[in-house]
DNA sequence: TTGAAAGCGGTACCAT
DNA sequence: ATGGTACCGCTTTCAA
């Protein structure tokens, strides 16, 4: 009693051995009963005794020990970044979780903040997940994929702007978004298109392809028209937006595609405060089709993104897990279409 | 070759035994080298051979096996719900992750969608985390806490509106937010205060105390003034807001506290569209002090919430893990103060 | 300086 | 219908 805190030496976590002892049976029997092993017949009285013993001790099986023995787990790793990823993706991510749970997978989000691609992959591999579903915000190198596969991952799936060697890729080509916005603006007769590129680090994976999409469309369709594209770096705060708006006249732009609806809202407000008429002098288009766009005045034109459903993703994961050596299917999804409202 | 897919029988995951064999040493030596065990001296040539063998095989240690042997892990479980929890909490949550990683904890977000309080606790317990940090959106019962502690969790910490028996509680009393809003509105001379209660399930844990806070302040301070409180259920979509705004006249309210800035934005827009003058006929106050509030016209008054920093939380976790039997400290944090702008 | 072996908590084969 | 036991991958005494 006078000794320092005995740690939890007095708090022994109950194991199946404890349950067996209390029930007066072997560990094997405990295992059979608690797992309802059908290949083996256990008498009803015994079952009851085991169950009661487990209950009384508050026994909870040790997942690590179990999967160590089994040689595999049903853990799907969902790496998360520190990037504020916006409401659209948050909802999508939750959908995926739901759907995976429904297929009896254990979903674990593992934050690998501040780790490089290869360190991160190694950290994930230590957990021996059966599948890794990278949402694309996360760096994943060809080498990383190899490490994961060697560590037993049946499925390594990237869901993002770019393919990764060796992984199943659900390519969500963010360029489609920029393209849709640009096409819309060109149709409206705009010729000098600004593109807001968020200053926030981590968003480049999204913003760069979106910008590239605008460029592609403008150079392709707009060649004869002499249209041009102007990248505009802007942080998600008022000063940055105000600064950009203050120098607006000098830019000579008649339209801007503002990355997403939130950045669009910020910039549109700054433009209005600076006396720039929207859409008269400058059209504004956002993306993601958030509710807030409809609440703004003028109502914000936006690019609606058609994400795959959580169930589709979950089923793909399941399919690949079951047949890892199947064809590495390449999916191109992410339909994007413009929702014209009043700001353009 | 004619047999069905041999699973990954041809893809044996390398173990420390494989490394040992390739390096021509024992498993023990491999462990010593790769963990830099200081209590033991291994010759430089041997170290090199081991390292090279590990590298060549792409060996990655098995976290589960390791912590099984060690008898403990450094996993902090962060249960996540399906509730769209808003930008403020997302940022906070990421901060906590950062800070915990910095203290060398492995942060795992585990979604227990669709599970009851006790089932969830059991599922968490199977992972044998050293700590569970429940963000309060999640149900956690007294029994659940007991299960977790019995399973070896040193720290079970709830961070939310209500205490849970047996757990360390960082009570973030959401009522303070409602109180701040009410006090502000009363000071401005408003007497009939509507309180928006989100229809979305899962938000009750936040919305109910916020409403209670308004009630408390109004009945206390406003007794003599004959002020009243009117709860208003509203979903986060335009129709619901429009419906509410359409019947506004009949409600006879001169102020509304709208749960948070996003709901406030939605309602304020609906009110304006319905011809209700803000703040003339009706004052509007939000909460969370989001950027969007400054962008609205009129600028949205809001309640700013002072959350603890991620580092504070992480250090608390660490402290409790080190000394689980220490005093169960009770913290009351969450300072809330009004940021008056133009809408009230 | 290195190796043999025990053991962490389960599961499943093979006896009994 | 049950029990004995080997083994999953790794760490850590204890000996050599």
XYZ file of C-alpha atoms (C1' of nucleotides) in Angstrom:
720
model
C 0.000 0.000 0.000
C 2.906 2.300 0.595
C 4.398 1.392 -2.733
C 3.917 3.630 -5.756
C 0.862 3.030 -7.958
C 0.969 -0.668 -8.779
C 0.022 0.226 -12.292
C -2.916 -1.953 -13.141
C -1.419 -5.057 -11.581
C -4.595 -5.254 -9.589
C -6.635 -4.744 -12.698
C -5.877 -7.823 -14.753
C -7.694 -7.755 -18.044
C -9.744 -10.945 -18.237
C -8.662 -13.415 -20.914
C -10.298 -16.482 -22.287
C -8.206 -18.451 -19.808
C -9.970 -16.685 -16.968
C -13.317 -17.446 -18.485
C -12.347 -21.078 -18.933
C -11.216 -21.392 -15.349
C -14.335 -19.785 -13.966
C -16.577 -21.943 -16.125
C -14.547 -25.032 -15.367
C -13.832 -25.829 -19.010
C -10.899 -25.512 -21.413
C -9.955 -22.468 -23.423
C -10.921 -24.335 -26.546
C -14.441 -24.761 -25.314
C -14.663 -21.092 -24.477
C -13.611 -20.251 -27.975
C -16.147 -22.639 -29.476
C -18.998 -21.288 -27.428
C -18.309 -17.611 -27.837
C -17.788 -17.955 -31.564
C -20.714 -20.290 -32.087
C -18.425 -22.631 -33.952
C -20.781 -24.828 -35.891
C -18.258 -27.565 -36.580
C -18.381 -28.595 -32.979
C -21.176 -29.540 -30.643
C -21.216 -28.182 -27.132
C -23.920 -29.074 -24.651
C -26.379 -26.432 -23.675
C -25.488 -26.406 -19.974
C -21.833 -25.880 -20.821
C -22.665 -23.081 -23.165
C -24.620 -21.386 -20.455
C -21.823 -21.697 -17.938
C -19.318 -20.252 -20.380
C -21.550 -17.377 -21.317
C -22.236 -16.532 -17.707
C -18.580 -16.662 -16.826
C -17.723 -14.349 -19.702
C -20.459 -11.996 -18.718
C -19.445 -11.959 -15.085
C -15.827 -11.184 -15.869
C -16.678 -8.612 -18.473
C -14.634 -10.559 -20.967
C -13.959 -8.920 -24.312
C -11.882 -10.783 -26.895
C -8.575 -9.309 -27.956
C -8.882 -8.310 -31.596
C -5.138 -8.267 -32.190
C -4.613 -11.743 -30.809
C -7.496 -13.033 -32.847
C -6.321 -11.639 -36.141
C -2.760 -12.619 -35.386
C -3.896 -16.197 -35.150
C -6.276 -15.906 -38.069
C -3.580 -14.467 -40.267
C -5.797 -11.712 -41.541
C -8.121 -8.989 -40.410
C -11.063 -7.186 -41.900
C -9.640 -3.789 -41.290
C -9.970 -1.202 -43.981
C -7.597 1.649 -43.499
C -8.778 5.057 -44.456
C -5.862 7.447 -44.243
C -6.877 10.955 -43.298
C -4.977 14.103 -43.814
C -5.116 17.343 -41.948
C -6.523 19.083 -44.956
C -9.887 20.710 -44.378
C -11.545 18.784 -47.082
C -14.918 20.437 -47.307
C -18.464 19.322 -46.681
C -18.874 17.435 -49.931
C -16.053 15.025 -49.232
C -16.915 14.690 -45.581
C -20.343 13.423 -46.471
C -18.909 11.102 -49.074
C -16.403 9.735 -46.624
C -19.110 8.963 -44.129
C -21.127 7.189 -46.744
C -18.182 4.988 -47.527
C -17.752 4.144 -43.876
C -21.368 3.154 -43.551
C -21.254 0.958 -46.579
C -18.067 -0.780 -45.497
C -19.452 -1.502 -42.079
C -22.491 -2.989 -43.718
C -20.119 -5.394 -45.452
C -18.639 -6.280 -42.076
C -15.386 -4.420 -42.448
C -13.813 -2.532 -39.617
C -13.095 0.957 -40.771
C -10.165 2.697 -39.222
C -9.176 6.214 -40.046
C -5.518 6.635 -39.488
C -4.086 10.088 -39.439
C -0.566 10.230 -40.732
C -0.052 13.894 -40.283
C 3.381 15.110 -41.075
C 4.632 11.870 -42.569
C 6.049 11.470 -46.020
C 4.538 9.096 -48.546
C 6.806 6.195 -47.749
C 6.864 6.624 -44.004
C 3.110 6.766 -44.035
C 2.751 3.633 -46.117
C 5.037 1.834 -43.720
C 3.049 2.972 -40.730
C -0.131 1.736 -42.387
C 1.472 -1.564 -43.306
C 2.318 -2.211 -39.671
C -1.384 -2.433 -38.966
C -1.810 -5.170 -41.591
C -5.045 -3.868 -43.044
C -6.791 -6.009 -45.598
C -7.438 -2.938 -47.677
C -6.299 0.637 -47.903
C -8.570 3.225 -49.358
C -6.690 6.401 -49.979
C -8.876 9.398 -50.559
C -6.359 11.111 -52.697
C -5.548 13.949 -50.394
C -2.864 11.620 -49.175
C 0.393 11.012 -50.857
C 0.814 7.425 -51.920
C 3.838 6.419 -53.948
C 4.377 3.397 -56.144
C 6.830 2.183 -53.569
C 4.297 2.722 -50.837
C 1.789 0.586 -52.657
C 4.355 -2.157 -52.972
C 5.102 -2.048 -49.258
C 1.425 -2.325 -48.465
C 0.853 -5.217 -50.800
C 3.870 -7.065 -49.486
C 2.492 -6.592 -46.004
C -0.619 -8.448 -47.001
C -3.030 -5.759 -48.127
C -5.319 -7.320 -50.698
C -6.603 -4.053 -51.993
C -4.915 -0.722 -52.323
C -7.294 1.699 -53.867
C -6.714 5.308 -54.605
C -9.589 7.611 -55.052
C -8.168 10.748 -56.337
C -6.902 12.892 -59.108
C -3.978 10.762 -60.118
C -3.195 7.113 -60.708
C -0.611 5.393 -58.590
C 1.428 2.583 -60.000
C 0.264 -0.764 -58.706
C -2.912 0.417 -57.039
C -6.437 0.109 -58.197
C -7.378 3.585 -59.152
C -10.729 5.211 -59.101
C -9.594 8.194 -60.982
C -11.653 11.167 -60.114
C -10.320 13.540 -62.639
C -10.596 16.930 -61.072
C -9.847 18.482 -64.418
C -13.405 17.732 -65.431
C -14.525 20.340 -62.926
C -12.313 23.061 -64.287
C -13.335 22.103 -67.790
C -17.021 22.383 -67.019
C -16.549 25.781 -65.464
C -14.466 27.038 -68.365
C -16.854 25.738 -70.989
C -19.704 27.482 -69.257
C -17.874 30.770 -69.046
C -16.780 30.662 -72.674
C -20.355 29.980 -73.730
C -21.406 33.029 -71.809
C -18.982 35.015 -73.916
C -16.324 35.543 -71.281
C -12.767 35.680 -72.532
C -10.448 36.560 -69.661
C -10.849 33.926 -67.007
C -9.286 34.110 -63.583
C -8.840 30.889 -61.645
C -8.592 31.019 -57.889
C -5.943 28.685 -56.522
C -6.167 28.247 -52.750
C -3.039 29.241 -50.897
C -3.720 26.588 -48.277
C -1.199 23.787 -48.472
C -2.568 20.338 -49.148
C -5.208 21.495 -51.538
C -2.887 21.487 -54.536
C -3.887 17.940 -55.347
C -7.317 19.296 -56.107
C -6.613 22.798 -57.230
C -3.864 22.050 -59.712
C -5.924 19.666 -61.845
C -8.892 21.988 -61.693
C -6.730 24.772 -63.050
C -5.342 22.425 -65.668
C -8.869 21.587 -66.717
C -9.648 25.225 -67.307
C -6.457 25.647 -69.302
C -7.175 22.625 -71.439
C -10.651 23.749 -72.324
C -9.660 27.303 -73.016
C -6.743 26.425 -75.257
C -8.777 23.811 -77.095
C -12.083 25.547 -77.589
C -11.001 29.077 -77.199
C -8.072 29.133 -79.564
C -9.759 31.214 -82.187
C -11.407 33.406 -79.605
C -8.232 34.629 -77.984
C -9.368 33.690 -74.524
C -6.854 33.595 -71.684
C -6.460 32.090 -68.226
C -5.045 33.838 -65.171
C -4.223 31.865 -62.014
C -4.948 33.805 -58.827
C -3.588 32.685 -55.492
C -5.933 33.403 -52.622
C -6.082 32.245 -49.017
C -9.331 31.468 -47.261
C -9.548 34.680 -45.277
C -10.935 38.138 -45.771
C -7.684 40.036 -46.153
C -6.461 37.846 -48.926
C -9.748 38.187 -50.777
C -9.813 41.946 -50.249
C -6.285 42.266 -51.532
C -7.166 40.340 -54.633
C -10.308 42.373 -55.200
C -8.462 45.642 -54.696
C -6.251 44.971 -57.676
C -9.038 43.580 -59.777
C -9.239 46.367 -62.320
C -5.616 45.928 -63.315
C -6.167 42.252 -64.041
C -8.636 42.936 -66.816
C -10.683 39.819 -66.142
C -14.332 39.361 -67.009
C -14.825 36.034 -65.251
C -13.456 33.942 -62.420
C -13.699 30.324 -61.474
C -13.099 30.236 -57.750
C -12.036 26.682 -56.900
C -15.177 25.867 -54.908
C -18.279 27.521 -53.535
C -16.661 28.608 -50.310
C -13.816 30.407 -51.998
C -16.322 31.778 -54.499
C -18.455 33.194 -51.747
C -15.455 34.851 -50.171
C -14.229 36.353 -53.407
C -17.651 37.428 -54.593
C -18.202 39.349 -51.380
C -14.819 41.001 -51.711
C -15.530 41.967 -55.316
C -18.894 43.426 -54.416
C -17.352 45.388 -51.576
C -14.749 46.691 -54.019
C -17.495 47.898 -56.299
C -17.151 45.256 -58.964
C -20.516 44.258 -60.377
C -21.269 40.530 -60.425
C -22.056 39.215 -62.945
C -22.040 42.432 -64.992
C -18.348 43.195 -64.915
C -17.247 39.799 -63.747
C -18.897 36.399 -63.743
C -18.211 34.112 -60.781
C -18.438 30.336 -60.776
C -17.803 28.012 -57.859
C -17.855 24.262 -57.496
C -19.266 21.532 -55.248
C -22.834 22.794 -55.419
C -23.102 23.542 -51.727
C -26.287 24.828 -50.194
C -24.708 28.172 -49.487
C -24.500 28.978 -53.177
C -28.254 29.243 -53.422
C -28.337 31.601 -50.479
C -26.019 34.172 -51.961
C -27.147 37.142 -53.995
C -26.640 36.899 -56.848
C -27.174 33.177 -56.589
C -23.906 31.441 -57.217
C -23.359 29.453 -60.378
C -21.491 26.292 -59.595
C -20.163 23.013 -60.911
C -22.039 20.048 -59.556
C -19.887 17.010 -58.950
C -21.306 13.547 -59.296
C -19.395 11.441 -56.817
C -19.760 7.682 -56.738
C -21.947 6.440 -53.920
C -20.496 4.969 -50.778
C -21.986 1.619 -51.665
C -20.233 1.528 -55.015
C -16.917 2.182 -53.373
C -17.488 -0.350 -50.635
C -18.442 -2.986 -53.135
C -15.364 -2.295 -55.174
C -13.224 -2.719 -52.071
C -14.957 -5.976 -51.293
C -14.564 -7.253 -54.818
C -10.871 -6.509 -54.918
C -10.338 -8.053 -51.490
C -11.987 -11.243 -52.664
C -10.065 -11.345 -55.897
C -6.896 -9.342 -55.475
C -5.328 -10.665 -58.620
C -8.273 -9.761 -60.755
C -7.862 -7.292 -63.517
C -6.774 -3.939 -62.236
C -9.839 -2.151 -63.306
C -9.549 1.434 -64.202
C -12.511 3.562 -63.438
C -13.058 7.050 -64.578
C -15.826 8.634 -62.759
C -16.653 12.028 -61.525
C -19.153 13.481 -63.889
C -19.267 17.220 -63.562
C -21.897 19.531 -64.936
C -22.504 23.206 -64.535
C -25.440 24.559 -62.583
C -25.935 28.045 -63.999
C -27.493 30.501 -61.614
C -27.236 34.266 -61.394
C -23.564 34.951 -60.866
C -22.476 34.129 -64.413
C -1.407 -23.994 -61.937
C -4.745 -25.476 -62.767
C -5.950 -25.011 -59.223
C -8.037 -22.015 -58.269
C -6.224 -18.848 -57.157
C -3.840 -20.009 -54.453
C -4.811 -16.952 -52.503
C -1.604 -15.233 -51.663
C 0.190 -18.458 -50.849
C 2.838 -17.291 -53.241
C 2.934 -13.947 -51.516
C 4.174 -14.790 -48.070
C 4.390 -11.716 -45.908
C 7.965 -11.522 -44.655
C 8.420 -11.993 -40.920
C 11.341 -11.406 -38.650
C 12.120 -15.104 -39.077
C 12.663 -14.525 -42.778
C 14.919 -11.616 -42.047
C 16.859 -13.682 -39.540
C 17.312 -16.523 -41.985
C 18.473 -14.236 -44.776
C 20.881 -12.415 -42.499
C 22.082 -15.653 -40.993
C 21.247 -14.677 -37.428
C 18.549 -15.437 -34.887
C 15.213 -13.712 -34.576
C 16.366 -12.203 -31.332
C 19.208 -10.442 -33.038
C 16.879 -9.099 -35.669
C 14.673 -7.654 -32.992
C 17.624 -6.085 -31.214
C 18.951 -4.468 -34.323
C 15.703 -3.146 -35.719
C 14.647 -1.724 -32.378
C 18.058 -0.330 -31.531
C 17.864 -2.062 -28.196
C 20.439 -0.249 -26.131
C 20.699 -2.930 -23.458
C 22.497 -5.154 -25.897
C 25.559 -4.715 -28.020
C 25.481 -6.006 -31.556
C 28.501 -5.761 -33.829
C 28.343 -3.319 -36.673
C 28.729 -5.927 -39.447
C 25.818 -7.898 -38.033
C 23.674 -4.813 -37.826
C 24.375 -4.057 -41.419
C 23.502 -7.557 -42.563
C 20.240 -7.477 -40.666
C 19.295 -4.076 -41.991
C 20.044 -5.093 -45.529
C 18.074 -8.293 -45.214
C 15.080 -6.408 -43.841
C 15.334 -3.883 -46.607
C 15.613 -6.512 -49.278
C 12.582 -8.407 -48.084
C 10.562 -5.292 -47.528
C 10.037 -6.334 -43.963
C 7.535 -4.365 -41.908
C 6.924 -5.350 -38.284
C 3.497 -6.576 -37.289
C 2.028 -4.004 -34.926
C -0.541 -6.375 -33.464
C 2.013 -9.040 -32.656
C 4.246 -6.465 -31.128
C 1.670 -4.962 -28.836
C 0.307 -8.376 -27.989
C 3.693 -9.300 -26.676
C 4.243 -5.934 -25.048
C 0.919 -6.131 -23.280
C -0.048 -2.620 -24.222
C -0.305 -0.296 -27.155
C -0.159 3.422 -27.631
C -3.369 3.582 -29.549
C -5.773 6.376 -28.788
C -9.219 5.674 -30.053
C -11.204 8.570 -31.370
C -14.724 7.393 -32.029
C -16.368 9.208 -34.887
C -20.004 9.543 -35.587
C -21.812 10.096 -38.819
C -22.934 13.483 -37.660
C -21.776 16.333 -39.841
C -20.095 18.114 -37.055
C -19.191 21.408 -38.623
C -15.957 23.151 -39.510
C -15.183 24.304 -35.998
C -15.050 20.806 -34.566
C -13.279 19.375 -37.567
C -10.436 21.760 -37.071
C -10.360 21.060 -33.378
C -10.301 17.339 -33.991
C -7.356 17.644 -36.318
C -5.483 19.688 -33.789
C -5.975 16.973 -31.240
C -4.657 14.384 -33.672
C -1.555 16.401 -34.329
C -0.854 16.909 -30.694
C -1.335 13.246 -29.842
C 0.979 12.145 -32.613
C 3.547 14.555 -31.281
C 3.324 12.664 -27.992
C 3.924 9.450 -29.900
C 0.420 8.103 -29.750
C -1.191 6.324 -32.643
C -4.492 7.964 -33.328
C -7.204 5.802 -34.733
C -10.604 7.073 -35.632
C -13.078 4.302 -35.365
C -16.511 4.784 -36.791
C -19.187 2.943 -34.923
C -22.044 3.980 -37.084
C -25.310 2.405 -36.214
C -24.138 0.804 -32.997
C -25.678 1.374 -29.622
C -23.667 2.746 -26.731
C -22.782 -0.626 -25.263
C -22.124 -2.426 -28.514
C -19.856 0.404 -29.536
C -17.920 0.338 -26.297
C -17.408 -3.391 -26.719
C -16.166 -2.963 -30.258
C -13.705 -0.332 -29.085
C -12.576 -2.500 -26.202
C -11.652 -5.288 -28.588
C -8.958 -3.035 -29.991
C -7.423 -2.576 -26.537
C -6.704 1.116 -26.883
C -4.722 2.754 -24.145
C -7.108 5.669 -24.229
C -10.488 6.562 -25.621
C -11.302 10.126 -26.366
C -14.971 10.501 -27.045
C -15.915 13.742 -28.696
C -19.331 13.771 -27.190
C -21.288 13.255 -30.328
C -20.966 9.637 -29.422
C -23.044 7.818 -26.926
C -20.993 6.463 -24.078
C -22.730 4.864 -21.132
C -21.475 4.276 -17.626
C -21.436 0.595 -18.445
C -19.488 1.270 -21.611
C -16.841 3.102 -19.652
C -16.561 0.163 -17.302
C -16.112 -2.246 -20.175
C -13.369 -0.103 -21.630
C -11.529 0.244 -18.358
C -11.735 -3.461 -17.695
C -10.275 -4.042 -21.134
C -7.222 -2.083 -20.147
C -7.967 1.443 -21.246
C -6.068 3.742 -18.930
C -7.992 6.807 -19.911
C -11.561 7.233 -20.965
C -12.226 10.853 -21.574
C -15.406 12.436 -22.728
C -15.352 15.790 -24.312
C -18.868 16.875 -24.546
C -21.964 18.329 -23.071
C -22.555 15.760 -20.393
C -20.581 13.837 -17.823
C -20.414 10.086 -17.972
C -20.049 8.057 -14.825
C -16.543 6.739 -14.437
C -14.941 8.721 -17.205
C -12.776 11.749 -17.027
C -14.952 14.500 -18.295
C -13.982 17.645 -20.047
C -17.371 19.141 -19.810
C -17.923 21.561 -22.573
C -21.149 23.009 -21.412
C -23.012 23.907 -24.535
C -25.495 25.820 -22.438
C -22.948 28.593 -22.156
C -23.464 29.264 -25.827
C -27.207 29.597 -25.586
C -26.759 31.743 -22.498
C -24.414 34.127 -24.245
C -26.785 34.508 -27.164
C -29.778 35.101 -24.918
C -27.987 37.607 -22.739
C -26.975 39.540 -25.814
C -30.486 39.594 -27.231
C -32.041 40.644 -23.944
C -29.544 43.475 -23.666
C -30.587 44.612 -27.086
C -34.123 44.831 -25.791
C -35.514 41.761 -27.508
C -38.185 39.901 -25.629
C -39.584 37.114 -27.816
C -36.709 34.831 -28.680
C -36.946 31.980 -31.158
C -34.396 29.205 -30.905
C -33.663 27.112 -33.969
C -33.304 23.425 -33.154
C -31.849 21.419 -36.044
C -34.076 18.629 -37.235
C -31.041 16.556 -38.138
C -30.659 13.581 -35.853
C -27.489 13.367 -33.837
C -27.263 17.069 -33.228
C -29.515 16.945 -30.185
C -26.530 16.505 -27.942
C -25.519 19.985 -28.936
C -28.814 21.653 -29.661
C -30.666 20.633 -26.542
C -28.176 22.166 -24.114
C -27.923 25.271 -26.234
C -31.678 25.668 -26.010
C -31.547 24.972 -22.292
C -28.945 27.718 -21.941
C -31.263 30.212 -23.574
C -34.110 29.148 -21.340
C -32.019 29.421 -18.209
C -30.844 32.918 -18.991
C -34.239 34.143 -20.033
C -36.051 32.812 -16.990
C -33.345 34.096 -14.680
C -32.611 37.502 -16.045
C -35.773 38.106 -17.924
C -38.279 37.247 -15.257
C -39.404 40.746 -14.674
C -39.271 41.590 -18.337
C -41.752 39.008 -19.463
C -39.437 37.606 -22.082
C -40.234 34.253 -23.681
C -38.510 31.468 -25.578
C -39.866 29.631 -28.592
C -38.133 26.489 -29.914
C -38.244 26.216 -33.703
C -37.434 22.982 -35.454
C -35.704 23.486 -38.776
C -33.818 21.195 -41.133
C -30.725 22.267 -43.001
C -32.399 22.831 -46.339
C -34.137 25.647 -48.128
C -37.693 24.340 -47.949
C -37.611 23.920 -44.232
C -36.245 27.411 -43.786
C -38.786 28.873 -46.192
C -41.610 27.139 -44.381
C -40.461 28.552 -41.098
C -40.088 32.029 -42.542
C -43.510 31.891 -44.164
C -45.205 31.541 -40.822
C -42.971 34.042 -39.131
C -45.534 36.750 -38.588
C -47.774 34.458 -36.576
C -44.947 33.595 -34.217
C -44.608 37.135 -32.974
C -40.859 36.903 -32.421
C -38.430 39.792 -32.448
C -35.242 37.735 -32.256
C -33.865 34.332 -33.092
C -30.838 32.387 -32.021
C -30.179 29.954 -34.854
C -28.068 27.146 -33.409
C -24.955 28.002 -35.414
C -23.814 30.284 -38.209
C -24.795 27.918 -40.967
C -28.351 27.544 -39.798
C -28.403 31.274 -39.145
C -27.341 32.010 -42.688
C -30.047 29.755 -44.031
C -32.774 31.244 -41.880
C -31.679 34.818 -42.369
C -31.869 34.390 -46.114
C -35.322 32.861 -45.837
C -36.505 35.685 -43.614
C -35.190 38.317 -45.986
C -36.853 36.568 -48.899
C -40.096 36.551 -46.923
C -39.808 40.283 -46.437
C -38.800 40.237 -42.798
C -36.323 42.994 -42.000
C -33.153 41.880 -40.233
C -32.350 43.194 -37.695
C -35.220 45.695 -37.721
C -38.096 43.307 -37.215
C -36.041 40.384 -36.106
C -32.528 40.056 -34.748
C -30.529 36.986 -35.765
C -27.631 35.453 -33.859
C -25.600 32.422 -34.842
C -22.746 30.583 -33.188
C -19.281 29.210 -33.933
C -17.973 32.452 -35.407
C -17.389 31.061 -38.857
C -15.886 33.129 -41.613
C -19.133 33.118 -43.532
C -20.820 35.250 -40.895
C -18.658 38.232 -41.823
C -19.566 37.817 -45.457
C -23.291 38.049 -45.006
C -25.271 41.259 -45.220
C -26.141 42.269 -42.634
C -23.050 40.869 -41.015
C -24.031 38.042 -38.745
C -23.769 38.426 -34.997
C -22.470 35.241 -33.484
C -21.286 33.495 -30.371
C -17.586 32.804 -30.421
C -16.587 29.572 -28.730
C -13.278 29.229 -27.012
C -12.334 25.580 -27.406
C -9.380 24.127 -25.582
C -6.337 23.678 -27.774
C -5.375 20.322 -29.170
C -2.228 20.370 -27.084
C -4.167 20.803 -23.887
C -6.319 17.824 -24.702
C -3.403 15.684 -25.751
C -1.538 16.507 -22.575
C -4.541 15.623 -20.497
C -4.763 12.270 -22.240
C -1.101 11.664 -21.616
C -1.351 12.642 -17.992
C -4.273 10.335 -17.358
C -2.585 7.479 -19.195
C 0.464 7.851 -16.996
C -1.534 8.091 -13.819
C -4.906 6.466 -14.410
C -5.781 6.360 -10.748
C -5.141 9.990 -10.233
C -7.929 12.248 -9.206
C -10.715 12.278 -11.717
C -10.354 15.885 -12.571
C -13.372 17.747 -13.624
C -12.811 20.466 -16.117
C -15.277 23.030 -17.153
C -14.166 24.806 -20.160
C -15.731 26.344 -23.162
C -15.803 30.015 -22.682
C -18.339 31.651 -24.946
C -18.677 35.301 -25.746
C -20.866 37.188 -28.144
C -19.463 38.890 -31.213
C -22.032 41.556 -32.006
C -22.206 42.524 -35.643
C -25.054 43.918 -37.719
C -27.747 41.297 -37.559
C -28.768 42.007 -33.977
C 28.051 -10.811 -28.995
C 24.484 -13.976 -30.062
C 20.907 -17.784 -29.574
C 17.308 -20.740 -27.401
C 12.986 -20.519 -25.523
C 8.999 -18.792 -23.089
C 4.891 -16.405 -23.582
C 1.322 -12.532 -25.028
C -4.361 -14.134 -26.246
C -6.685 -16.506 -29.274
C -8.163 -20.560 -32.741
C -8.424 -25.032 -34.694
C -6.734 -29.582 -35.457
C -6.546 -34.088 -33.365
C -7.343 -36.958 -29.616
C -10.016 -38.719 -26.114
C -18.964 -33.431 -26.112
C -14.575 -31.673 -24.477
C -9.454 -31.115 -23.677
C -4.562 -30.895 -25.079
C -1.652 -28.446 -27.856
C 0.671 -26.176 -31.645
C 1.034 -21.937 -33.668
C 0.335 -16.776 -35.397
C 4.820 -12.718 -35.047
C 7.324 -10.496 -31.907
C 10.070 -9.225 -27.524
C 12.902 -10.348 -23.760
C 14.997 -12.713 -20.129
C 18.638 -16.114 -19.402
C 22.588 -18.884 -20.965
C 26.280 -19.771 -23.585
